[in-house]
Coordinates of C-alpha atoms in Angstrom, one line a residue:
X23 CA -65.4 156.1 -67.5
X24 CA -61.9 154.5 -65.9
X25 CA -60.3 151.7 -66.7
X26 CA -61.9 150.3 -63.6
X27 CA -65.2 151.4 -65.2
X28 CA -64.3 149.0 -67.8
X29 CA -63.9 146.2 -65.9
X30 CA -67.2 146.9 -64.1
X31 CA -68.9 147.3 -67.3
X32 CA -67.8 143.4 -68.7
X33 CA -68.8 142.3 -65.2
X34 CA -72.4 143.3 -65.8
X35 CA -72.7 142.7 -69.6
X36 CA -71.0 139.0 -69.3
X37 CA -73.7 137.3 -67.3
X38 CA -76.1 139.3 -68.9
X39 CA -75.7 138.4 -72.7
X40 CA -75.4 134.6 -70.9
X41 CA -78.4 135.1 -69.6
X42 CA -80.3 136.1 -72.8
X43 CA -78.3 133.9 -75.1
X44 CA -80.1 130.9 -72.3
X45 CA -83.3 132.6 -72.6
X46 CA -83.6 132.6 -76.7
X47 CA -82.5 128.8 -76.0
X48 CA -85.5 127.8 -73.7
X49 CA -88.2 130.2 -74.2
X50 CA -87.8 130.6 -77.8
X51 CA -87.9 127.0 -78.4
X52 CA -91.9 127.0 -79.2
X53 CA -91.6 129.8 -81.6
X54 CA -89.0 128.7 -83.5
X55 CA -86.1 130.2 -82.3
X56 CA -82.4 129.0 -83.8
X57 CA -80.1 131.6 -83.1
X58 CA -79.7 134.8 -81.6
X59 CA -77.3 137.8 -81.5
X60 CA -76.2 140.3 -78.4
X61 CA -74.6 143.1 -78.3
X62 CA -74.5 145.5 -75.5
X63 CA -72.8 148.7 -75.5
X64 CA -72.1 151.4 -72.9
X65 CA -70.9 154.7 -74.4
X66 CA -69.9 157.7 -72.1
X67 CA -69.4 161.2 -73.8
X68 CA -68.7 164.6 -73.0
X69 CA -69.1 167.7 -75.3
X70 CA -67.6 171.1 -74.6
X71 CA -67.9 175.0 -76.4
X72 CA -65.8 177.5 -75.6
X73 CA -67.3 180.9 -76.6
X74 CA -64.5 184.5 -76.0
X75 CA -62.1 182.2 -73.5
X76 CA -65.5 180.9 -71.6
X77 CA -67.3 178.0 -71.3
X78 CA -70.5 178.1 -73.5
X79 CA -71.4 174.7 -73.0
X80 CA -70.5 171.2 -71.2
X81 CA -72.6 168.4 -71.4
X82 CA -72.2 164.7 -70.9
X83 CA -73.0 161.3 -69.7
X84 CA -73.5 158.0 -70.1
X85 CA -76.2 155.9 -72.1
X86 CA -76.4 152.2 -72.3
X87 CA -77.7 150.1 -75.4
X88 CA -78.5 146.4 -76.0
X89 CA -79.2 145.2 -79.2
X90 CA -80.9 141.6 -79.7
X91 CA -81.4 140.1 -83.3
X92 CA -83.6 137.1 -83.4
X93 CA -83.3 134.0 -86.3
X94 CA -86.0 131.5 -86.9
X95 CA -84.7 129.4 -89.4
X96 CA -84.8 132.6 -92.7
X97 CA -86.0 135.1 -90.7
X98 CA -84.5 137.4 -88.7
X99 CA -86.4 139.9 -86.1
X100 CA -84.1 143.2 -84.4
X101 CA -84.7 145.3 -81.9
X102 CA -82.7 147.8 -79.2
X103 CA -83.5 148.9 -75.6
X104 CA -81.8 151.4 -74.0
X105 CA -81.3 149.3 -70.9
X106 CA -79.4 146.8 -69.0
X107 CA -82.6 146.2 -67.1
X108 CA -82.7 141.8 -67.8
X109 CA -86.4 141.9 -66.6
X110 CA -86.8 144.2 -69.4
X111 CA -85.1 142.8 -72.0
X112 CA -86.1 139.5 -71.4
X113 CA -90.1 140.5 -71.5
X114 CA -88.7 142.3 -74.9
X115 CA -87.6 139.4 -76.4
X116 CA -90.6 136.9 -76.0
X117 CA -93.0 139.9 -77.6
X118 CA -90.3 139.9 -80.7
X119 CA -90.5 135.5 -80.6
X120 CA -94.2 135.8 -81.0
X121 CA -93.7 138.0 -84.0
X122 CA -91.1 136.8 -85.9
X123 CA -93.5 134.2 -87.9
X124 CA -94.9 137.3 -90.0
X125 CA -91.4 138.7 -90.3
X126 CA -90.4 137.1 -94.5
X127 CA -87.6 135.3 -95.0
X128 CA -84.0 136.5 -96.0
X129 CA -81.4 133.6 -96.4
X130 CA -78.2 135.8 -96.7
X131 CA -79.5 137.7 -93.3
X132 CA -78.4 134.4 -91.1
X133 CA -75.3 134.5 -88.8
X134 CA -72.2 133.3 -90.2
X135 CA -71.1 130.0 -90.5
X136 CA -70.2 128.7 -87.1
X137 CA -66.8 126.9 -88.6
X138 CA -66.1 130.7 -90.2
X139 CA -66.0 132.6 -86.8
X140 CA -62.6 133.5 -86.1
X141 CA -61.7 132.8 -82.5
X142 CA -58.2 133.3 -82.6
X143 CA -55.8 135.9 -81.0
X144 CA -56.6 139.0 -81.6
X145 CA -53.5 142.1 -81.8
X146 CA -53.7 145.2 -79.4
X147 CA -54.7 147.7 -81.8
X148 CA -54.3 150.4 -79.0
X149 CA -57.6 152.2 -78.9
X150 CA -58.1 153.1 -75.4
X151 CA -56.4 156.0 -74.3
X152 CA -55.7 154.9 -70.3
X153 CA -54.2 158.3 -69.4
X154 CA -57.2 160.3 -70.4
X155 CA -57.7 164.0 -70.1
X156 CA -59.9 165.4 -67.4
X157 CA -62.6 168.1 -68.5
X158 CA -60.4 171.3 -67.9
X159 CA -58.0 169.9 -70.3
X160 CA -60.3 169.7 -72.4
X161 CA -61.1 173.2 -71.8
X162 CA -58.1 174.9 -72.0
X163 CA -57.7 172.7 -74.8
X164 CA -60.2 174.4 -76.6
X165 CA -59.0 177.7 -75.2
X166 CA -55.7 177.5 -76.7
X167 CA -57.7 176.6 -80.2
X168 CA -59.8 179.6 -80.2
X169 CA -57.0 182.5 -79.0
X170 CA -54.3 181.1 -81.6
X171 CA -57.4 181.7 -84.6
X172 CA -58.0 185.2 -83.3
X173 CA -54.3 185.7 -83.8
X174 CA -54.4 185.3 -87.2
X175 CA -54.3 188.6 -89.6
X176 CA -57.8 189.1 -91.2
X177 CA -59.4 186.5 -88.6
X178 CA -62.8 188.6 -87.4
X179 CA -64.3 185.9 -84.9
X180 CA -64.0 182.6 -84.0
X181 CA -67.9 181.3 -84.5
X182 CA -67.5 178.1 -82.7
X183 CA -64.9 175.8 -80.9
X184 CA -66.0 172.3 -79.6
X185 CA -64.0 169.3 -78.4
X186 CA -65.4 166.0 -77.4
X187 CA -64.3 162.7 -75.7
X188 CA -66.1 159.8 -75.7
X189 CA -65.2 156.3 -74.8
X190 CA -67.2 153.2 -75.5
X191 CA -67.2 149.6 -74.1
X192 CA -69.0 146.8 -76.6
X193 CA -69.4 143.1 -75.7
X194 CA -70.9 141.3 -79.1
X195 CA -71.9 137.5 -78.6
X196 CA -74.1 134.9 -80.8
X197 CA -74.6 131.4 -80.7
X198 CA -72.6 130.7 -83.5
X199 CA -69.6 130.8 -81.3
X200 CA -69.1 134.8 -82.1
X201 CA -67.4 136.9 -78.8
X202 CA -65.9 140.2 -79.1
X203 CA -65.2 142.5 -76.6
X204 CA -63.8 145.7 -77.7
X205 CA -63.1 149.5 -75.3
X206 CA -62.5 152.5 -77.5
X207 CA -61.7 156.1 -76.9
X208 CA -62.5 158.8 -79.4
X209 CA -61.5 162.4 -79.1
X210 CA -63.1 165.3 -81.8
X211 CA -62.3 169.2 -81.9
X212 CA -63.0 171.6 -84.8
X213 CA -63.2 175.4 -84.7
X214 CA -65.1 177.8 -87.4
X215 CA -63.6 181.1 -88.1
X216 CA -65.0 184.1 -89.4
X217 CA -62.2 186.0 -91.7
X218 CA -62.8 189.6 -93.4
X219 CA -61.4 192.2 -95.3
X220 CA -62.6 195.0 -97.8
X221 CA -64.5 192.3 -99.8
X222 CA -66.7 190.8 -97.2
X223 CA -66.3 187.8 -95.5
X224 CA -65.8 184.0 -95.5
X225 CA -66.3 180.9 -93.5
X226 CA -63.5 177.9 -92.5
X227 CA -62.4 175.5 -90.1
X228 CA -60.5 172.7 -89.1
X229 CA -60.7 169.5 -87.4
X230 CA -58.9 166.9 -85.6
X231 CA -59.7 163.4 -84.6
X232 CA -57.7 160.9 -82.5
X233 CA -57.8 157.8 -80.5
X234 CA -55.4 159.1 -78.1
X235 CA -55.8 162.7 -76.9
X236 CA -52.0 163.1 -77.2
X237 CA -52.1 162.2 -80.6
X238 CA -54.5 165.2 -81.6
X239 CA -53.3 168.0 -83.6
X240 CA -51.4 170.5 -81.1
X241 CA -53.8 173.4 -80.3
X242 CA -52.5 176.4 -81.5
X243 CA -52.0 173.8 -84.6
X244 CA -55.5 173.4 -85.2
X245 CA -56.6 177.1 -84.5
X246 CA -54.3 178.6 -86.6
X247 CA -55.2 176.6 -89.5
X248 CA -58.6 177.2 -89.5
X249 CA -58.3 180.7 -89.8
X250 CA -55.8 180.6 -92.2
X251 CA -58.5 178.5 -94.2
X252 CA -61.1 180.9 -93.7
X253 CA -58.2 183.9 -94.6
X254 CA -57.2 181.7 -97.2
X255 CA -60.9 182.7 -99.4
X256 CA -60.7 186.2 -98.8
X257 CA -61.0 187.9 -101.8
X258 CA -62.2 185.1 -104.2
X259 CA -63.0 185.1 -107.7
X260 CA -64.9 182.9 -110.0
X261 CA -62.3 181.2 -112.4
X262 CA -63.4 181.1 -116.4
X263 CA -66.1 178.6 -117.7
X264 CA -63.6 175.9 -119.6
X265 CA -61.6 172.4 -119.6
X266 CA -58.5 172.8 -116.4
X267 CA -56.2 170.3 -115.2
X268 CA -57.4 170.2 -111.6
X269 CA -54.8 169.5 -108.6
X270 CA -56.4 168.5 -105.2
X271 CA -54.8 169.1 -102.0
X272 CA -55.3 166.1 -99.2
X273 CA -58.5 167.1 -98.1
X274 CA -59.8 167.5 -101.4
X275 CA -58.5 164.2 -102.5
X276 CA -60.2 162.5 -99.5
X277 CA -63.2 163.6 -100.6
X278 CA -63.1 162.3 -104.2
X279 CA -61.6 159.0 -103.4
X280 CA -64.7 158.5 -101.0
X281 CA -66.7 158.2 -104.6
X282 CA -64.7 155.2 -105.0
X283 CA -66.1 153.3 -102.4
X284 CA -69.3 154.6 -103.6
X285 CA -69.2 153.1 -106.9
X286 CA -68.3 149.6 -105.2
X287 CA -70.4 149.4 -102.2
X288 CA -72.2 146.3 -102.0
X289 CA -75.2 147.5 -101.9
X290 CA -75.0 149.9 -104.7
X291 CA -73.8 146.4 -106.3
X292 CA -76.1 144.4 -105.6
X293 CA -79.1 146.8 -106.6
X294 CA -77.6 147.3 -110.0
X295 CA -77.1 150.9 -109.0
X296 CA -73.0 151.6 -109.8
X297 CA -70.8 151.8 -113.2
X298 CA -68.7 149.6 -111.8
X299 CA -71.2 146.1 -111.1
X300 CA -69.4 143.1 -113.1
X301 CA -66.1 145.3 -113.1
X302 CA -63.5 142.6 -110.9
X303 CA -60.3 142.4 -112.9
X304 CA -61.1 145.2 -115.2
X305 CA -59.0 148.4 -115.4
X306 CA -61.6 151.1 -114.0
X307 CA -58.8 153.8 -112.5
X308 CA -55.2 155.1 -113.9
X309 CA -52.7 152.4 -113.5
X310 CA -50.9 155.0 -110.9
X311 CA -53.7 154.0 -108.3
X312 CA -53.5 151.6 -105.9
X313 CA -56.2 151.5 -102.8
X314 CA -55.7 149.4 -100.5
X315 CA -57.6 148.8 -96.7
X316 CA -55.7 148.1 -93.5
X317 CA -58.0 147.7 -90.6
X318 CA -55.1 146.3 -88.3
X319 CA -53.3 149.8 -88.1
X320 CA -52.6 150.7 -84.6
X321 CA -54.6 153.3 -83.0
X322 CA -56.7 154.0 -86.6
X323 CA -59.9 155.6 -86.2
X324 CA -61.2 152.6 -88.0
X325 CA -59.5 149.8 -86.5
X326 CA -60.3 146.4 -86.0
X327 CA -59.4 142.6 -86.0
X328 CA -62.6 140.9 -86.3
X329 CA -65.5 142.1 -87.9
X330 CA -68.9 142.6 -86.0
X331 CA -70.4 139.2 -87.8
X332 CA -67.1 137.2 -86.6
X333 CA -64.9 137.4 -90.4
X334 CA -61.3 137.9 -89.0
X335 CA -60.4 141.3 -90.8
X336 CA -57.1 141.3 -92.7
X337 CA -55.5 144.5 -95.5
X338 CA -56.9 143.9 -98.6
X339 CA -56.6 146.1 -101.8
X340 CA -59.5 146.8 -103.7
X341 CA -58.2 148.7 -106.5
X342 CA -54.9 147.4 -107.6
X343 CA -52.7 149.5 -110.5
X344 CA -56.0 150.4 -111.8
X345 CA -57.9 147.7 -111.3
X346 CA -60.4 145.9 -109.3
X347 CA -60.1 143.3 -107.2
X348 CA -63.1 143.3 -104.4
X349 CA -66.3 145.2 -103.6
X350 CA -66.5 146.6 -100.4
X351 CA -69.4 144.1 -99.2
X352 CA -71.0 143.0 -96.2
X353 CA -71.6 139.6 -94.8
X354 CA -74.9 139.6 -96.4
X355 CA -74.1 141.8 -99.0
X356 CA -71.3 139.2 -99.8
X357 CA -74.1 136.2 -99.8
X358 CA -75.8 138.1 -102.3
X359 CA -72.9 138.4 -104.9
X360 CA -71.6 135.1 -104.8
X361 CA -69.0 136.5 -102.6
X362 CA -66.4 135.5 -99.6
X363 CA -66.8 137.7 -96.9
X364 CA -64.0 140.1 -96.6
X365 CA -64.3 141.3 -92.6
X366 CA -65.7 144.7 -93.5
X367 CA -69.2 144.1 -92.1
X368 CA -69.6 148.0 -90.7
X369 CA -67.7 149.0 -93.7
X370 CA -64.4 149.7 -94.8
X371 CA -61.8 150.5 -92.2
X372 CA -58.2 152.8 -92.8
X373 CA -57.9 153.1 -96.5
X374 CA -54.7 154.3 -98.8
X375 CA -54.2 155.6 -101.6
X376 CA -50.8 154.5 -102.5
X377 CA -48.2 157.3 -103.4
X378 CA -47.2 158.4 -107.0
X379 CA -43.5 159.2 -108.0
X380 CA -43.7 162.4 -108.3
X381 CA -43.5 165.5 -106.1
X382 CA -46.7 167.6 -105.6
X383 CA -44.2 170.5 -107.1
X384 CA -43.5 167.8 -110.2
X385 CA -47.0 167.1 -110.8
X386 CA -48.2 171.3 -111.2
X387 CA -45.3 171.9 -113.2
X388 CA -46.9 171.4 -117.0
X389 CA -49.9 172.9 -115.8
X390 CA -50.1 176.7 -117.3
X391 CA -53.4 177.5 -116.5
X392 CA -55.3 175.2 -113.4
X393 CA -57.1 175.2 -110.4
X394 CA -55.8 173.5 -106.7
X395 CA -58.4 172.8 -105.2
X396 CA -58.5 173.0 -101.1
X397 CA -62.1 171.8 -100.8
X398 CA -65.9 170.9 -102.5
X399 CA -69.4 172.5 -100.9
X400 CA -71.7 169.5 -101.0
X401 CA -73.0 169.2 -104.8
X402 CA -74.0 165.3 -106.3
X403 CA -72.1 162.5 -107.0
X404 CA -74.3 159.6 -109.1
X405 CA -72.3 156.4 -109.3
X406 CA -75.6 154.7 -110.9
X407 CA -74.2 156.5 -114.1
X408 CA -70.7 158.5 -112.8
X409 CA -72.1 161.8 -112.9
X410 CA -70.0 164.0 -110.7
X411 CA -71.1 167.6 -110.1
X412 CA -70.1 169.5 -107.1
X413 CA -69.0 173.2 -105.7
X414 CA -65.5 173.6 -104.9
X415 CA -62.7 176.1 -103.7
X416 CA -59.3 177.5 -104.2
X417 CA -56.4 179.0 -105.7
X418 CA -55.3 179.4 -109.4
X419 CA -52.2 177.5 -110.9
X420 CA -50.3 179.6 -113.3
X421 CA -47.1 178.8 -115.0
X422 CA -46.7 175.6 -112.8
X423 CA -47.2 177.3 -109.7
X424 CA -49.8 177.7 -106.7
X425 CA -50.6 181.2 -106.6
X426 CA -52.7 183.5 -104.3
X427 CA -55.4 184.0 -106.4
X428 CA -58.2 182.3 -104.4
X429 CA -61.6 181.4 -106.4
X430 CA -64.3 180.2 -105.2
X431 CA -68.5 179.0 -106.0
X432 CA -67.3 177.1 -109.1
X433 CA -68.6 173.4 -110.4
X434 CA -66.3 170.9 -110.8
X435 CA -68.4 168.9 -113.5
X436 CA -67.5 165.6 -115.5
X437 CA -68.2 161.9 -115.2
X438 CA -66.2 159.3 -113.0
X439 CA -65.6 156.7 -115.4
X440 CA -63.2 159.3 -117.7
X441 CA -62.1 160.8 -114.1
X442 CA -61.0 158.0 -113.1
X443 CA -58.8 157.4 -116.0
X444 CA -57.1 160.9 -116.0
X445 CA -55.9 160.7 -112.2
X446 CA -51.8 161.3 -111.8
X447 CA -50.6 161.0 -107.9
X448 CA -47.9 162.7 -106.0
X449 CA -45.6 160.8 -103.6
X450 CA -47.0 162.4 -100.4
X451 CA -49.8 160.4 -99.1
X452 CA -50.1 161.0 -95.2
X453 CA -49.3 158.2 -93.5
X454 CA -52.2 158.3 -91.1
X455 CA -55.8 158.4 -93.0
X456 CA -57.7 161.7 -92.7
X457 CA -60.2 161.9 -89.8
X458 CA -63.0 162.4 -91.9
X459 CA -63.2 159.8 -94.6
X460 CA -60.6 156.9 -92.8
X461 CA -58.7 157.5 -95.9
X462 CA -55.4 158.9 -96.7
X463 CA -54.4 160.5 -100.5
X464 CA -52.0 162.0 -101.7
X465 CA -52.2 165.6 -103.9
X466 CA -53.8 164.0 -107.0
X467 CA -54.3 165.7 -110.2
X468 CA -56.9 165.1 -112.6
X469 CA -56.9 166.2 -116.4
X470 CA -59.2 167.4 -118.3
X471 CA -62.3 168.6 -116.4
X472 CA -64.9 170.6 -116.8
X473 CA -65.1 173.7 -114.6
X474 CA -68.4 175.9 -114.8
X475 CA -67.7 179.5 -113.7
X476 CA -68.5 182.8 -115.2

């Protein structure tokens, strides 16, 4: 889709979600029928493989989605077509009137507050790339990824490059006054490489995701780092059963501070089912941690100013110096707790960890015997009770330094309400949030831990 493809797009889905809206009005009247929710969505995608310099596959096109939630009084009825047909949807949404009566009632389900839908100006988060990439950009693109792996010492093969761009037009409307009308672009590309020496082999990659195409990691970037990742566990050993200091590069860190919104998701709230329930304005963290949640940050993965239930979306910090200050809830989710809404209604958006004061360098240098880790292998993480148990890669730290001892396949075991406590930060948190978890953290270093080896 063009820009011009955009405009066509609201020109179809404007007198269309009137049109509904009109018909929930007048033929919903006899069943009951207060309110009702649109939202239409056009999403256009294309997904390319390069396989030795050729093209393995290229697939795309465009789909079209319309959403329609129905309220009668308590209860509220949902459904999606994947059509713009009005005929259609229309015929759709008197079967779903006729049903609603057996659907039970949920009070915290209803729209939000007409005199709480923010209907202000809105920034220009800049989400749409407007100079985007035709496909054999995209193709050498991926080109470029997959020779600069092979060039790497020890890299065998190169089991897969993909890149992906998809762009997505939403028009959201309700009849408690909510309008949004949002056009995003999204661009993905990761590689796989195969490395081996005398030892056998090993499997890594790398990704990159962007808004803006120029903004994605440069090619030869992204290729070369995911066979050095793969090189990089060559060779691996498993470390010693026993208590470590553990150090945890960016990626690594992203993936642990993700627990954190685990343990205060709403829901998990709500259904008694995290350590942390009845926690606001205790100390639950080290005092060196500060997370904070900026969905206003210009061409974030994550971005927004308004939420999809109409709650303007502002930064907030959840975890403040240690300690809590809000759950990450939905609208309902919010009702439920006794809460205000916070704009989060799809979830959290670009989140922070803020920087420590020392240097990653600084914060090894005590450690004589310790493990940086680069990365975990699925394993479980139980914020009903803080278990956290999961598989995780490499290098030794000896003498205060990084070495190139790589180990791999052992547990990182230990619970997260004494993990927590035990975190120290470096000062190098990225300023963008990492692709994978909208979340930036810096190298983080946690003490005593249980690591299960040999």
């Amino acid at each position: 889709m063009s820009d011009k493809q955009k405009q066509e797009f609201l020109r179809q889905a404007r007198p269309l979600a009137k049109s509904l809206m009109h018909h929930a009005k007048t033929a919903g009247a006899k069943y009951g029928i207060t309110d009702v929710k649109i939202a239409i969505h056009a999403n256009t995608e294309r997904d390319t493989e390069i396989e030795r310099g050729a093209v393995a596959k290229s697939v795309g096109g465009t789909t079209h989605s319309v959403s329609i939630t129905l309220y009668a009084g308590n209860r509220k009825l949902s459904f999606t077509k994947n059509t713009l047909g009005e005929t259609a949807l229309k015929n759709a949404m008197t079967e779903n009137m006729k049903a609603i009566h057996l659907v039970p009632e949920t009070p915290d389900a209803r729209l939000l507050e007409k005199e709480k839908v923010y209907t202000g100006p809105q920034p220009n988060l800049n989400l749409y790339d407007i100079t985007q990439p035709d496909n054999d950009k995209l193709i050498s693109y991926a080109r470029e990824v997959e020779a600069a792996a092979l060039e790497v010492p020890g890299a065998k093969a190169v089991r897969s490059v993909s890149i992906s761009k998809n762009e997505s037009h939403s028009l959201i409307a309700a009849t408690n006054g909510l309008r949004l009308e949002n056009s995003k672009t999204l661009y993905q590309a990761g590689a796989t490489v195969v490395a081996e020496d005398e030892n056998g082999m090993q499997i890594d990659g790398e990704y990159s995701v962007a808004r803006h195409f120029c903004d994605m990691a440069a090619p030869k970037t992204l290729g070369r780092k995911a066979a050095l990742n793969a090189v990089a566990k060559l060779g691996a050993d498993l470390p010693d059963t026993g208590e470590y200091s553990i150090v945890l590069d960016h990626d690594a860190a992203q993936s642990f501070f993700n627990s954190v919104f685990q343990a205060i998701d709403g829901t998990a709230v709500h259904r008694d089912a995290t350590f942390l329930k009845g926690k606001i304005g205790q100390r639950v963290m080290s005092a060196e941690v500060t997370i904070t949640d900026n969905p206003l940050l210009r061409k974030g993965v994550s971005s927004q100013s308004v939420d999809s239930a109409g709650v303007k979306s502002e930064e907030i910090t959840f975890i403040e110096n240690g300690i809590l200050k809000h759950f990450n809830a939905s609208l309902t989710e919010s009702r439920k707790l006794g809460l205000e809404p916070i704009g989060r209604e799809n979830g959290r958006t670009n989140s922070r960890v803020k920087p420590g004061i020392e240097t990653p360098d600084e914060l090894i240098s005590d450690i004589k015997d310790g493990i940086y880790i680069q990365g975990f292998n699925g394993g479980k993480v139980d914020v009903n009770n803080g278990t956290y148990s999961r598989q995780a890669y490499g290098k030794r730290i000896r003498n205060g330094k990084i070495t190139d001892e790589a180990v791999d396949g052992f547990v990182v075991s230990g619970n997260l309400k004494e993990m927590f406590m035990n975190i120290s930060l470096a000062d190098d948190t990225p300023p963008q949030p990492g692709s994978k978890y909208s979340l930036a953290a810096p190298t983080t270093r946690i003490d005593k831990v249980m690591i299960a080896g040999r």
